[in-house]
């Protein structure tokens, strides 16, 4: 049965997935410099060890992706036009259908390499059904941001989370688990594995 998985979702030691004032020249905001340093070698094609293995696991048996609009880009509110095509250039790294949750739908955007972005206004349950069908029996990956993951957690839809805790204190920003008081009852930590950069990989699964 297809699962909904979160991978490589990186948090500061005090629980923030992003800092303050996210914008084009600071996609994750201020106060979180080095948040994703643990995966930088993998992006350069030089990864090794636990960090690299965990990075690669996020692409295994994934047939579709769901993300929030803030992960797709920095524009808020109505789209001024359709010129923003994502952070990833003309060949995004997905290679499958990506469902972008937004209150301002726009036409689907086919990209090079097999990625098509679909901009949908839907509940977590509704968009998961669309993504599951598109995945064709493979799993669905749930991307950020934190508010998007929280929405799916609140409805108990996430089957597995790979979280990376890095030795940074942000002090402010967007917390992943803000307001999710019932989370411990539905999930358990299955594994904690040290990485190569002072970080820790946590695997959290639904009971």
Short mmCIF file of C-alpha atoms in Angstrom, two decimals:
data_model
loop_
_atom_site.label_atom_id
_atom_site.label_comp_id
_atom_site.label_asym_id
_atom_site.label_seq_id
_atom_site.Cartn_x
_atom_site.Cartn_y
_atom_site.Cartn_z
CA UNK A 1 0.00 0.00 0.00
CA UNK A 2 1.32 3.44 -0.89
CA UNK A 3 2.64 5.49 2.02
CA UNK A 4 3.00 9.22 2.64
CA UNK A 5 6.63 9.93 3.60
CA UNK A 6 8.54 12.98 4.77
CA UNK A 7 12.28 12.95 4.02
CA UNK A 8 15.28 15.13 4.86
CA UNK A 9 13.10 17.56 6.78
CA UNK A 10 15.68 19.54 8.71
CA UNK A 11 15.15 21.19 12.08
CA UNK A 12 17.27 23.31 14.39
CA UNK A 13 17.92 21.98 17.87
CA UNK A 14 15.11 24.20 19.17
CA UNK A 15 12.66 22.81 16.63
CA UNK A 16 12.54 25.39 13.84
CA UNK A 17 12.28 24.35 10.18
CA UNK A 18 12.77 27.93 8.94
CA UNK A 19 13.88 31.24 10.35
CA UNK A 20 12.31 34.66 10.10
CA UNK A 21 11.69 36.78 6.98
CA UNK A 22 11.80 34.14 4.23
CA UNK A 23 12.48 35.75 0.84
CA UNK A 24 14.12 35.23 -2.55
CA UNK A 25 17.69 35.70 -1.31
CA UNK A 26 17.02 33.76 1.93
CA UNK A 27 14.54 30.96 1.14
CA UNK A 28 14.69 29.59 4.69
CA UNK A 29 14.81 32.98 6.39
CA UNK A 30 17.27 34.52 8.82
CA UNK A 31 18.94 32.87 11.78
CA UNK A 32 19.31 29.40 10.25
CA UNK A 33 22.61 29.62 8.36
CA UNK A 34 23.94 26.12 7.74
CA UNK A 35 20.56 24.45 8.26
CA UNK A 36 21.03 22.16 5.25
CA UNK A 37 24.80 21.92 5.24
CA UNK A 38 24.53 18.21 6.06
CA UNK A 39 23.24 17.51 2.52
CA UNK A 40 25.44 19.94 0.57
CA UNK A 41 27.98 17.27 -0.40
CA UNK A 42 25.19 15.11 -1.81
CA UNK A 43 23.98 17.99 -3.97
CA UNK A 44 27.52 18.36 -5.33
CA UNK A 45 27.71 14.65 -6.11
CA UNK A 46 30.33 14.09 -3.41
CA UNK A 47 28.16 12.63 -0.64
CA UNK A 48 29.16 9.67 1.51
CA UNK A 49 28.26 7.96 4.75
CA UNK A 50 25.03 8.15 6.71
CA UNK A 51 24.11 11.65 5.55
CA UNK A 52 24.33 10.66 1.89
CA UNK A 53 22.44 7.39 2.39
CA UNK A 54 19.61 9.23 4.14
CA UNK A 55 19.55 11.88 1.41
CA UNK A 56 19.22 9.22 -1.31
CA UNK A 57 16.49 7.36 0.59
CA UNK A 58 14.17 10.28 -0.02
CA UNK A 59 13.94 9.41 -3.72
CA UNK A 60 13.45 5.66 -3.38
CA UNK A 61 10.06 4.38 -4.57
CA UNK A 62 8.55 7.88 -4.78
CA UNK A 63 5.99 8.43 -7.54
CA UNK A 64 4.59 11.87 -6.66
CA UNK A 65 5.31 14.78 -4.33
CA UNK A 66 3.12 17.18 -2.35
CA UNK A 67 4.46 20.54 -1.21
CA UNK A 68 3.17 23.83 0.11
CA UNK A 69 3.23 26.97 -1.96
CA UNK A 70 5.97 28.47 0.24
CA UNK A 71 8.26 25.61 -0.78
CA UNK A 72 7.57 26.29 -4.45
CA UNK A 73 8.54 29.95 -4.20
CA UNK A 74 8.56 33.24 -2.26
CA UNK A 75 5.48 34.86 -3.84
CA UNK A 76 2.49 35.31 -1.52
CA UNK A 77 -1.13 36.07 -2.35
CA UNK A 78 -2.34 36.31 -5.94
CA UNK A 79 0.18 35.37 -8.61
CA UNK A 80 1.16 38.59 -10.44
CA UNK A 81 1.85 36.40 -13.49
CA UNK A 82 3.14 32.89 -14.23
CA UNK A 83 6.81 33.80 -14.60
CA UNK A 84 7.88 32.14 -11.33
CA UNK A 85 8.70 28.52 -12.19
CA UNK A 86 10.21 27.30 -8.91
CA UNK A 87 13.64 27.37 -7.31
CA UNK A 88 15.09 24.53 -9.35
CA UNK A 89 15.55 25.85 -12.88
CA UNK A 90 14.02 24.29 -15.97
CA UNK A 91 14.85 20.72 -14.89
CA UNK A 92 13.59 20.21 -11.32
CA UNK A 93 14.92 17.15 -9.49
CA UNK A 94 11.54 15.41 -9.08
CA UNK A 95 10.81 13.73 -12.40
CA UNK A 96 7.14 13.14 -11.57
CA UNK A 97 3.92 14.99 -10.72
CA UNK A 98 4.26 17.57 -7.93
CA UNK A 99 1.12 18.91 -6.26
CA UNK A 100 1.52 22.43 -4.89
CA UNK A 101 -1.08 23.38 -2.29
CA UNK A 102 -2.26 26.95 -2.76
CA UNK A 103 -5.31 29.15 -2.30
CA UNK A 104 -4.52 30.64 -5.72
CA UNK A 105 -4.53 27.86 -8.35
CA UNK A 106 -2.90 28.39 -11.73
CA UNK A 107 -2.47 26.16 -14.80
CA UNK A 108 -0.26 23.10 -14.48
CA UNK A 109 3.38 23.70 -15.34
CA UNK A 110 5.24 20.96 -17.29
CA UNK A 111 9.02 21.15 -16.90
CA UNK A 112 11.99 19.35 -18.41
CA UNK A 113 12.89 15.95 -17.00
CA UNK A 114 9.36 14.72 -16.40
CA UNK A 115 8.29 17.07 -13.59
CA UNK A 116 4.85 18.70 -13.81
CA UNK A 117 3.72 21.12 -11.11
CA UNK A 118 -0.02 21.09 -10.38
CA UNK A 119 -1.37 24.00 -8.34
CA UNK A 120 -4.37 22.83 -6.34
CA UNK A 121 -6.66 24.20 -3.67
CA UNK A 122 -7.63 21.11 -1.68
CA UNK A 123 -7.66 19.57 1.77
CA UNK A 124 -4.80 17.28 2.80
CA UNK A 125 -7.01 14.24 2.26
CA UNK A 126 -8.08 15.42 -1.19
CA UNK A 127 -4.61 16.24 -2.48
CA UNK A 128 -3.22 13.01 -1.05
CA UNK A 129 -5.81 11.09 -3.08
CA UNK A 130 -4.72 12.93 -6.24
CA UNK A 131 -1.04 12.34 -5.55
CA UNK A 132 -1.57 8.68 -4.68
CA UNK A 133 -3.32 8.11 -8.02
CA UNK A 134 -0.52 9.92 -9.86
CA UNK A 135 2.11 7.86 -8.04
CA UNK A 136 0.77 4.67 -9.62
CA UNK A 137 1.43 2.40 -6.65
CA UNK A 138 4.65 4.05 -5.48
CA UNK A 139 4.84 6.16 -2.31
CA UNK A 140 4.11 9.89 -2.08
CA UNK A 141 6.67 12.28 -0.63
CA UNK A 142 5.47 15.20 1.47
CA UNK A 143 7.71 18.25 1.24
CA UNK A 144 7.65 21.45 3.26
CA UNK A 145 7.15 23.83 4.61
CA UNK A 146 6.43 23.21 8.25
CA UNK A 147 2.81 24.33 8.06
CA UNK A 148 2.14 21.87 5.23
CA UNK A 149 3.60 18.94 7.16
CA UNK A 150 1.67 20.00 10.28
CA UNK A 151 -1.60 19.98 8.33
CA UNK A 152 -1.06 16.37 7.25
CA UNK A 153 0.14 15.31 10.71
CA UNK A 154 -2.95 16.84 12.30
CA UNK A 155 -5.10 14.50 10.20
CA UNK A 156 -2.90 11.47 10.88
CA UNK A 157 -2.03 11.05 7.20
CA UNK A 158 1.77 10.86 7.46
CA UNK A 159 3.11 7.31 7.65
CA UNK A 160 6.80 8.01 8.13
CA UNK A 161 9.06 11.00 8.79
CA UNK A 162 12.80 11.33 8.35
CA UNK A 163 13.81 14.35 10.42
CA UNK A 164 17.32 15.77 10.62
CA UNK A 165 18.20 17.71 13.77
CA UNK A 166 21.19 20.01 13.34
CA UNK A 167 23.24 21.77 16.07
CA UNK A 168 21.84 25.26 15.44
CA UNK A 169 19.68 27.43 17.70
CA UNK A 170 17.36 29.70 15.72
CA UNK A 171 15.35 31.25 18.54
CA UNK A 172 12.53 32.28 16.20
CA UNK A 173 10.87 31.20 12.99
CA UNK A 174 8.48 28.39 12.13
CA UNK A 175 8.34 25.33 14.37
CA UNK A 176 7.36 22.00 12.88
CA UNK A 177 5.38 20.73 15.87
CA UNK A 178 3.71 23.99 16.91
CA UNK A 179 0.25 23.22 18.28
CA UNK A 180 0.40 19.46 17.63
CA UNK A 181 -0.16 18.34 21.22
CA UNK A 182 -1.61 14.99 20.18
CA UNK A 183 1.38 13.97 18.04
CA UNK A 184 3.13 11.67 20.60
CA UNK A 185 -0.01 9.51 20.88
CA UNK A 186 0.00 8.73 17.18
CA UNK A 187 3.70 8.38 16.41
CA UNK A 188 6.86 6.87 17.84
CA UNK A 189 10.57 7.42 17.28
CA UNK A 190 11.88 4.24 15.67
CA UNK A 191 15.54 5.20 15.26
CA UNK A 192 18.10 7.90 16.02
CA UNK A 193 21.32 7.77 13.96
CA UNK A 194 24.24 10.22 14.17
CA UNK A 195 25.29 11.89 10.94
CA UNK A 196 28.67 13.20 9.85
CA UNK A 197 28.06 16.89 10.59
CA UNK A 198 27.05 16.84 14.24
CA UNK A 199 23.48 16.21 13.11
CA UNK A 200 21.12 13.39 14.05
CA UNK A 201 18.74 11.50 11.77
CA UNK A 202 15.43 10.59 13.41
CA UNK A 203 12.94 8.16 11.93
CA UNK A 204 9.40 8.73 13.22
CA UNK A 205 6.63 6.32 12.23
CA UNK A 206 2.90 6.13 12.76
CA UNK A 207 1.87 3.56 15.34
#
